[in-house]
Tab-separated table of N, CA and C and ligand atoms in Angstrom:
chain	number	residue	atom	x	y	z
A	1452	MET	N	1.248	-1.326	-0.057
A	1452	MET	CA	-0.051	-0.372	-0.109
A	1452	MET	C	1.174	0.866	-0.274
A	1453	SER	N	0.557	2.255	-1.046
A	1453	SER	CA	1.552	3.128	-0.948
A	1453	SER	C	0.748	4.665	-0.113
A	1454	ALA	N	1.515	5.367	0.070
A	1454	ALA	CA	0.821	6.416	1.349
A	1454	ALA	C	1.125	7.492	0.555
A	1455	ALA	N	-0.308	8.160	0.967
A	1455	ALA	CA	-1.121	9.771	0.159
A	1455	ALA	C	-0.603	10.232	1.418
A	1456	TYR	N	0.025	11.579	0.580
A	1456	TYR	CA	0.630	12.386	1.666
A	1456	TYR	C	-0.176	14.219	1.364
A	1457	THR	N	-0.865	14.463	2.667
A	1457	THR	CA	-1.560	15.295	2.479
A	1457	THR	C	-0.813	16.756	3.217
A	1458	TYR	N	0.079	17.948	1.978
A	1458	TYR	CA	0.603	19.150	3.257
A	1458	TYR	C	-0.091	19.608	3.476
A	1459	ASP	N	0.576	20.169	4.535
A	1459	ASP	CA	-0.056	21.215	5.611
A	1459	ASP	C	0.372	22.447	5.076
A	1460	ASP	N	-0.001	23.986	4.643
A	1460	ASP	CA	0.597	24.969	4.115
A	1460	ASP	C	0.798	25.936	5.172
A	1461	GLU	N	-0.122	25.038	6.498
A	1461	GLU	CA	-0.038	26.714	7.161
A	1461	GLU	C	1.132	26.119	8.354
A	1462	ASN	N	1.575	25.323	8.269
A	1462	ASN	CA	2.431	24.525	9.035
A	1462	ASN	C	3.405	25.103	9.179
A	1463	ILE	N	4.365	25.659	11.125
A	1463	ILE	CA	5.325	26.815	11.176
A	1463	ILE	C	7.309	26.793	10.360
A	1464	PHE	N	7.246	25.511	9.657
A	1464	PHE	CA	8.082	25.057	9.440
A	1464	PHE	C	7.741	26.137	7.492
A	1465	ALA	N	6.267	25.515	7.268
A	1465	ALA	CA	6.073	26.721	5.913
A	1465	ALA	C	5.560	28.278	6.077
A	1466	LYS	N	6.262	28.400	7.111
A	1466	LYS	CA	5.594	30.022	7.131
A	1466	LYS	C	7.062	30.205	7.370
A	1467	ILE	N	7.510	29.566	8.526
A	1467	ILE	CA	9.410	30.090	8.186
A	1467	ILE	C	10.124	29.969	6.766
A	1468	LEU	N	9.340	29.319	5.939
A	1468	LEU	CA	10.108	29.456	4.565
A	1468	LEU	C	9.382	30.585	3.198
A	1469	GLN	N	8.802	31.259	3.142
A	1469	GLN	CA	8.021	31.675	3.249
A	1469	GLN	C	7.757	32.692	3.557
A	1470	GLY	N	9.117	33.269	4.649
A	1470	GLY	CA	9.410	34.015	5.952
A	1470	GLY	C	8.664	35.122	7.051
A	1471	ASP	N	7.369	34.451	6.725
A	1471	ASP	CA	6.528	34.955	7.547
A	1471	ASP	C	6.079	34.623	8.814
A	1472	ILE	N	7.407	33.733	9.388
A	1472	ILE	CA	7.924	33.398	10.829
A	1472	ILE	C	9.721	33.991	10.702
A	1473	PRO	N	9.947	34.091	11.689
A	1473	PRO	CA	11.844	34.115	11.685
A	1473	PRO	C	12.535	33.292	12.177
A	1474	CYS	N	13.405	33.185	11.405
A	1474	CYS	CA	14.257	31.374	12.774
A	1474	CYS	C	15.445	32.626	12.609
A	1475	LYS	N	16.662	31.518	13.036
A	1475	LYS	CA	17.989	32.046	12.602
A	1475	LYS	C	18.791	31.131	11.916
A	1476	GLU	N	18.530	32.212	10.952
A	1476	GLU	CA	19.063	30.886	9.298
A	1476	GLU	C	20.756	30.410	9.495
A	1477	VAL	N	21.666	29.796	8.952
A	1477	VAL	CA	22.221	29.246	9.387
A	1477	VAL	C	23.113	28.687	7.737
A	1478	TYR	N	22.085	28.724	7.172
A	1478	TYR	CA	22.113	28.040	5.399
A	1478	TYR	C	20.936	28.122	4.503
A	1479	ARG	N	21.131	29.081	3.519
A	1479	ARG	CA	20.039	28.579	2.280
A	1479	ARG	C	20.553	28.537	0.777
A	1480	ASP	N	19.935	27.378	0.457
A	1480	ASP	CA	19.684	27.709	-1.181
A	1480	ASP	C	19.078	27.168	-1.584
A	1481	GLU	N	18.647	26.736	-3.108
A	1481	GLU	CA	17.728	26.692	-3.835
A	1481	GLU	C	16.590	25.137	-3.254
A	1482	TYR	N	17.162	24.414	-2.349
A	1482	TYR	CA	17.187	23.411	-1.692
A	1482	TYR	C	16.760	23.147	-0.651
A	1483	ALA	N	17.177	23.574	0.360
A	1483	ALA	CA	17.049	23.230	1.367
A	1483	ALA	C	17.343	24.708	2.323
A	1484	LEU	N	17.021	24.996	3.385
A	1484	LEU	CA	16.731	26.093	4.557
A	1484	LEU	C	17.166	24.856	5.863
A	1485	ALA	N	18.248	26.335	6.580
A	1485	ALA	CA	18.481	25.835	7.373
A	1485	ALA	C	18.964	26.523	9.047
A	1486	PHE	N	18.155	26.565	9.867
A	1486	PHE	CA	18.164	27.309	10.857
A	1486	PHE	C	18.291	26.642	12.579
A	1487	HIS	N	18.541	27.484	13.183
A	1487	HIS	CA	18.654	26.590	14.962
A	1487	HIS	C	17.354	26.223	15.543
A	1488	ASP	N	17.427	25.333	15.572
A	1488	ASP	CA	16.453	24.876	16.540
A	1488	ASP	C	15.710	25.740	18.234
A	1489	ILE	N	14.864	26.199	17.709
A	1489	ILE	CA	13.885	27.226	18.980
A	1489	ILE	C	13.918	26.859	20.541
A	1490	ASN	N	14.206	25.442	20.514
A	1490	ASN	CA	14.438	24.372	21.878
A	1490	ASN	C	15.506	23.538	21.762
A	1491	PRO	N	17.262	23.511	21.696
A	1491	PRO	CA	17.766	23.345	21.586
A	1491	PRO	C	18.170	21.625	22.117
A	1492	GLN	N	18.375	20.749	22.203
A	1492	GLN	CA	19.003	19.183	22.480
A	1492	GLN	C	20.143	19.648	22.683
A	1493	ALA	N	21.057	20.353	22.199
A	1493	ALA	CA	22.377	19.567	21.997
A	1493	ALA	C	22.657	21.002	21.713
A	1494	PRO	N	24.592	21.335	22.839
A	1494	PRO	CA	25.174	22.853	22.405
A	1494	PRO	C	24.758	22.773	20.822
A	1495	THR	N	24.286	22.607	19.973
A	1495	THR	CA	24.750	22.608	18.338
A	1495	THR	C	23.302	21.797	17.982
A	1496	HIS	N	22.017	22.250	18.044
A	1496	HIS	CA	20.686	21.800	17.281
A	1496	HIS	C	20.202	22.412	15.960
A	1497	ILE	N	20.235	22.108	14.871
A	1497	ILE	CA	20.194	21.847	13.491
A	1497	ILE	C	19.280	21.621	12.893
A	1498	LEU	N	18.335	22.626	12.378
A	1498	LEU	CA	17.280	21.592	11.514
A	1498	LEU	C	17.614	22.593	9.621
A	1499	VAL	N	17.328	21.428	9.152
A	1499	VAL	CA	17.771	21.150	7.889
A	1499	VAL	C	16.639	21.106	7.023
A	1500	ILE	N	15.606	21.191	6.311
A	1500	ILE	CA	14.438	21.303	5.687
A	1500	ILE	C	14.942	21.732	4.177
A	1501	PRO	N	14.203	20.927	3.058
A	1501	PRO	CA	13.604	21.399	2.298
A	1501	PRO	C	12.716	22.562	1.751
A	1502	THR	N	13.617	22.391	0.503
A	1502	THR	CA	12.631	24.241	0.262
A	1502	THR	C	10.871	23.188	-0.657
A	1503	GLY	N	11.360	22.317	-0.823
A	1503	GLY	CA	9.673	21.632	-1.644
A	1503	GLY	C	9.185	21.330	0.014
A	1504	LYS	N	7.577	20.622	-1.178
A	1504	LYS	CA	6.659	20.722	0.397
A	1504	LYS	C	6.216	19.170	0.541
A	1505	TYR	N	7.584	19.157	1.237
A	1505	TYR	CA	7.181	17.354	1.849
A	1505	TYR	C	6.790	17.481	3.017
A	1506	VAL	N	5.771	16.048	3.197
A	1506	VAL	CA	5.688	16.068	5.007
A	1506	VAL	C	6.360	15.224	5.823
A	1507	SER	N	7.283	14.507	5.411
A	1507	SER	CA	7.683	13.829	6.546
A	1507	SER	C	9.365	12.905	4.827
A	1508	ILE	N	9.761	11.715	6.053
A	1508	ILE	CA	11.270	11.154	5.087
A	1508	ILE	C	10.396	10.393	3.664
A	1509	ASP	N	9.779	9.738	4.175
A	1509	ASP	CA	8.999	9.270	2.995
A	1509	ASP	C	8.164	9.787	2.293
A	1510	ASP	N	7.687	10.896	2.407
A	1510	ASP	CA	7.373	11.581	1.741
A	1510	ASP	C	8.211	11.661	0.487
A	1511	PHE	N	9.441	12.139	1.336
A	1511	PHE	CA	10.142	12.999	0.578
A	1511	PHE	C	10.983	12.281	-0.566
A	1512	GLY	N	11.452	10.960	0.049
A	1512	GLY	CA	12.004	10.074	-0.529
A	1512	GLY	C	11.370	9.405	-2.253
A	1513	ALA	N	9.823	9.260	-1.868
A	1513	ALA	CA	9.162	8.801	-3.113
A	1513	ALA	C	8.840	9.552	-3.487
A	1514	ASN	N	8.451	11.092	-3.203
A	1514	ASN	CA	7.996	12.115	-4.552
A	1514	ASN	C	9.209	12.720	-4.829
A	1515	ALA	N	10.139	13.850	-4.115
A	1515	ALA	CA	11.183	14.643	-4.457
A	1515	ALA	C	11.712	13.679	-5.581
A	1516	SER	N	11.942	14.870	-6.336
A	1516	SER	CA	12.459	14.596	-7.767
A	1516	SER	C	14.632	14.258	-7.348
A	1517	ALA	N	15.016	13.502	-7.962
A	1517	ALA	CA	16.618	13.020	-8.056
A	1517	ALA	C	17.574	14.399	-7.468
A	1518	GLU	N	17.033	15.098	-8.328
A	1518	GLU	CA	17.495	16.698	-8.350
A	1518	GLU	C	18.018	16.934	-6.939
A	1519	GLU	N	16.042	17.837	-6.549
A	1519	GLU	CA	15.985	17.095	-4.380
A	1519	GLU	C	16.681	16.854	-3.556
A	1520	VAL	N	16.294	15.194	-4.113
A	1520	VAL	CA	17.286	14.620	-2.812
A	1520	VAL	C	18.434	14.970	-2.859
A	1521	ALA	N	19.647	15.450	-4.253
A	1521	ALA	CA	20.419	15.275	-3.829
A	1521	ALA	C	20.571	16.399	-3.448
A	1522	GLY	N	19.843	17.852	-4.251
A	1522	GLY	CA	20.371	18.971	-3.583
A	1522	GLY	C	20.086	19.112	-2.319
A	1523	PHE	N	19.133	18.652	-1.184
A	1523	PHE	CA	19.099	18.751	-0.234
A	1523	PHE	C	20.426	17.902	0.868
A	1524	PHE	N	20.492	16.635	0.525
A	1524	PHE	CA	21.397	16.009	1.053
A	1524	PHE	C	22.617	16.445	0.963
A	1525	LYS	N	22.650	17.253	-0.200
A	1525	LYS	CA	24.350	17.883	-0.597
A	1525	LYS	C	24.535	19.234	0.836
A	1526	ALA	N	23.295	19.497	0.582
A	1526	ALA	CA	22.854	20.680	1.410
A	1526	ALA	C	23.283	20.181	3.116
A	1527	VAL	N	22.620	19.341	4.106
A	1527	VAL	CA	22.992	18.133	4.743
A	1527	VAL	C	24.426	18.389	5.174
A	1528	SER	N	25.052	17.964	4.162
A	1528	SER	CA	27.134	18.338	4.483
A	1528	SER	C	27.269	19.243	4.157
A	1529	LYS	N	26.793	19.788	3.458
A	1529	LYS	CA	27.264	21.738	3.798
A	1529	LYS	C	27.151	22.180	5.510
A	1530	VAL	N	26.122	22.054	5.979
A	1530	VAL	CA	25.692	21.951	7.063
A	1530	VAL	C	26.407	22.150	7.677
A	1531	ALA	N	26.316	20.685	8.270
A	1531	ALA	CA	27.288	20.046	8.969
A	1531	ALA	C	29.036	20.859	9.108
A	1532	GLU	N	29.186	21.116	7.894
A	1532	GLU	CA	30.594	21.033	7.542
A	1532	GLU	C	30.290	22.437	7.996
A	1533	GLN	N	29.992	23.283	7.846
A	1533	GLN	CA	29.607	24.609	8.550
A	1533	GLN	C	29.447	25.097	9.853
A	1534	GLU	N	28.989	24.505	10.721
A	1534	GLU	CA	28.534	24.287	11.891
A	1534	GLU	C	29.589	23.354	12.460
A	1535	GLY	N	30.418	23.374	12.187
A	1535	GLY	CA	32.305	22.535	12.837
A	1535	GLY	C	31.262	21.141	13.467
A	1536	LEU	N	30.858	20.152	12.808
A	1536	LEU	CA	30.389	19.353	13.643
A	1536	LEU	C	31.187	17.918	12.636
A	1537	LEU	N	31.558	18.243	11.411
A	1537	LEU	CA	32.591	17.027	11.437
A	1537	LEU	C	33.854	16.464	11.828
A	1538	GLU	N	34.265	17.291	12.604
A	1538	GLU	CA	35.568	16.545	13.607
A	1538	GLU	C	34.853	15.554	15.141
A	1539	ASN	N	34.166	16.016	15.650
A	1539	ASN	CA	34.135	15.325	16.270
A	1539	ASN	C	32.297	14.576	16.295
A	1540	GLY	N	31.762	15.040	15.045
A	1540	GLY	CA	30.900	13.817	14.595
A	1540	GLY	C	29.415	14.423	15.751
A	1541	PHE	N	27.995	14.255	15.269
A	1541	PHE	CA	27.497	14.013	15.519
A	1541	PHE	C	26.119	13.501	15.024
A	1542	ARG	N	24.720	13.758	15.456
A	1542	ARG	CA	23.151	12.330	15.484
A	1542	ARG	C	22.625	13.525	13.969
A	1543	SER	N	21.959	13.059	13.319
A	1543	SER	CA	20.693	13.299	12.736
A	1543	SER	C	20.024	12.106	12.862
A	1544	ILE	N	18.815	12.836	12.826
A	1544	ILE	CA	17.357	11.824	13.284
A	1544	ILE	C	16.511	12.988	12.265
A	1545	ALA	N	15.246	12.026	11.685
A	1545	ALA	CA	14.676	12.316	11.236
A	1545	ALA	C	13.038	12.098	11.419
A	1546	ASN	N	12.336	12.372	12.344
A	1546	ASN	CA	11.229	11.626	13.176
A	1546	ASN	C	9.546	12.208	12.763
A	1547	THR	N	9.328	10.396	12.119
A	1547	THR	CA	8.261	10.399	11.551
A	1547	THR	C	6.494	9.944	12.099
A	1548	GLY	N	6.104	10.650	11.581
A	1548	GLY	CA	4.588	10.227	11.927
A	1548	GLY	C	4.225	10.658	13.707
A	1549	ASP	N	3.591	9.964	14.472
A	1549	ASP	CA	3.395	9.786	15.223
A	1549	ASP	C	4.190	8.982	16.194
A	1550	HIS	N	4.124	7.621	15.830
A	1550	HIS	CA	5.267	6.729	16.817
A	1550	HIS	C	6.764	7.448	16.985
A	1551	GLY	N	6.408	8.244	16.039
A	1551	GLY	CA	8.314	9.115	15.565
A	1551	GLY	C	7.962	9.789	16.280
A	1552	GLY	N	7.337	10.693	16.721
A	1552	GLY	CA	7.337	12.025	17.443
A	1552	GLY	C	8.030	13.352	16.446
A	1553	GLN	N	6.884	12.895	15.768
A	1553	GLN	CA	6.912	14.083	14.520
A	1553	GLN	C	6.083	15.196	15.094
A	1554	GLU	N	6.626	16.388	15.610
A	1554	GLU	CA	5.770	17.077	15.125
A	1554	GLU	C	5.553	18.034	14.362
A	1555	VAL	N	6.067	18.560	13.835
A	1555	VAL	CA	5.471	19.881	12.550
A	1555	VAL	C	5.817	18.794	11.249
A	1556	PRO	N	4.361	19.204	10.285
A	1556	PRO	CA	4.454	17.910	9.208
A	1556	PRO	C	5.070	18.539	7.865
A	1557	HIS	N	6.631	19.107	8.295
A	1557	HIS	CA	7.040	19.163	7.248
A	1557	HIS	C	8.914	18.259	7.610
A	1558	PHE	N	9.460	18.161	6.481
A	1558	PHE	CA	10.193	17.019	6.078
A	1558	PHE	C	11.255	17.608	7.098
A	1559	HIS	N	12.108	17.349	7.899
A	1559	HIS	CA	13.606	18.134	8.964
A	1559	HIS	C	14.083	16.979	9.064
A	1560	VAL	N	15.175	17.224	9.185
A	1560	VAL	CA	16.399	16.844	9.384
A	1560	VAL	C	17.161	17.547	10.793
A	1561	HIS	N	17.501	16.832	12.459
A	1561	HIS	CA	17.307	16.999	13.138
A	1561	HIS	C	19.356	17.149	13.184
A	1562	LEU	N	20.189	18.648	13.119
A	1562	LEU	CA	21.326	17.696	13.602
A	1562	LEU	C	21.618	18.597	14.517
A	1563	LEU	N	22.205	17.160	16.024
A	1563	LEU	CA	22.535	17.440	16.815
A	1563	LEU	C	24.396	17.147	17.516
A	1564	GLY	N	25.133	18.433	18.520
A	1564	GLY	CA	26.197	17.907	18.392
A	1564	GLY	C	26.781	18.487	18.895
A	1565	GLY	N	28.510	19.450	19.110
A	1565	GLY	CA	29.186	20.319	19.915
A	1565	GLY	C	29.209	19.550	21.054
A	1566	ALA	N	28.722	18.188	22.225
A	1566	ALA	CA	29.003	17.350	22.740
A	1566	ALA	C	28.308	16.064	22.876
A	1567	LYS	N	28.636	14.893	23.228
A	1567	LYS	CA	27.425	13.788	23.568
A	1567	LYS	C	27.073	14.055	23.117
A	1568	VAL	N	25.805	13.125	22.539
A	1568	VAL	CA	24.181	13.227	22.734
A	1568	VAL	C	23.777	11.992	23.652
A	1569	GLY	N	24.594	11.355	23.870
A	1569	GLY	CA	23.872	10.791	24.550
A	1569	GLY	C	23.128	9.037	23.583
A	1570	PRO	N	22.600	8.449	24.388
A	1570	PRO	CA	21.517	6.947	23.822
A	1570	PRO	C	20.943	7.455	22.545
A	1571	MET	N	21.018	6.838	21.739
A	1571	MET	CA	20.354	6.478	20.717
A	1571	MET	C	18.522	6.502	20.765
A	1572	VAL	N	18.509	5.745	21.326
A	1572	VAL	CA	17.264	6.130	21.608
A	1572	VAL	C	16.474	5.377	23.332
A	1573	SER	N	15.525	6.632	23.479
A	1573	SER	CA	15.423	6.584	25.540
A	1573	SER	C	14.632	5.333	25.767
A	1574	LYS	N	15.056	5.203	26.503
A	1574	LYS	CA	14.651	3.725	27.340
A	1574	LYS	C	12.788	3.825	26.940
A	1575	LYS	N	12.535	4.998	27.895
A	1575	LYS	CA	10.795	5.029	27.959
A	1575	LYS	C	10.423	5.581	26.699
A	1576	ALA	N	9.513	4.944	26.197
A	1576	ALA	CA	8.639	5.594	25.105
A	1576	ALA	C	8.216	7.076	26.117
A	1577	ALA	N	7.524	7.869	25.017
A	1577	ALA	CA	7.279	8.999	25.190
A	1577	ALA	C	5.985	9.300	26.087
C	815	LIG	P1	9.790	17.230	15.417
C	815	LIG	O1	9.500	16.752	16.495
C	815	LIG	O2	11.032	16.359	14.515
C	815	LIG	O3	8.902	17.522	14.121
C	815	LIG	O4	10.571	18.697	15.991
C	815	LIG	C1	10.295	20.047	15.573
C	815	LIG	C2	10.908	20.258	16.357
C	815	LIG	O5	10.969	21.991	15.698
C	815	LIG	C3	11.332	20.485	17.315
C	815	LIG	O6	13.148	20.386	17.767
C	815	LIG	C4	11.064	22.023	17.657
C	815	LIG	O7	11.801	22.457	18.558
C	815	LIG	C5	11.653	22.917	16.599
C	815	LIG	N1	10.725	24.202	16.097
C	815	LIG	C6	9.681	24.437	16.538
C	815	LIG	N2	9.245	25.147	16.216
C	815	LIG	C7	9.988	26.297	15.399
C	815	LIG	C8	10.824	27.625	15.651
C	815	LIG	N3	9.959	28.352	14.853
C	815	LIG	N4	11.909	27.585	15.034
C	815	LIG	C9	12.720	26.516	15.382
C	815	LIG	N5	12.622	25.524	15.595
C	815	LIG	C10	11.054	25.201	15.916
């Protein structure tokens, strides 16, 4: 069964992309925008989002063009380097849907670093 995706134009990242809500931008190109998470969970906590309207990582993988996918992940690499995350490493997370704990329905990758970020998954479910 393939999923049907309905994009909510009112989601907060859509408003950030349109410039209706400010963000602490660190990188922008044709394919991606990166900015500081408003509630950082590590010394460095950056969100990278595609400029296209995709709900989730599976929507992005299934429906974005090869150019968009490549452009987005090239941007993730550039941001990780620019923010000094390559030397000591970092964690990348893409929460998806209810069980994944996704709060904002526009695909985004969290980049967390600047210190050890701890166990991969909390032992307690939220
Ligand atoms: P997720 O739970 O993976 O959907 O993550 C959504 C993330 O967006 C959370 O870490 C929030 O702190 C972050 N967030 C929500 N609103 C904003 C905002 N206006 N600017 C920056 N980050 C935000």
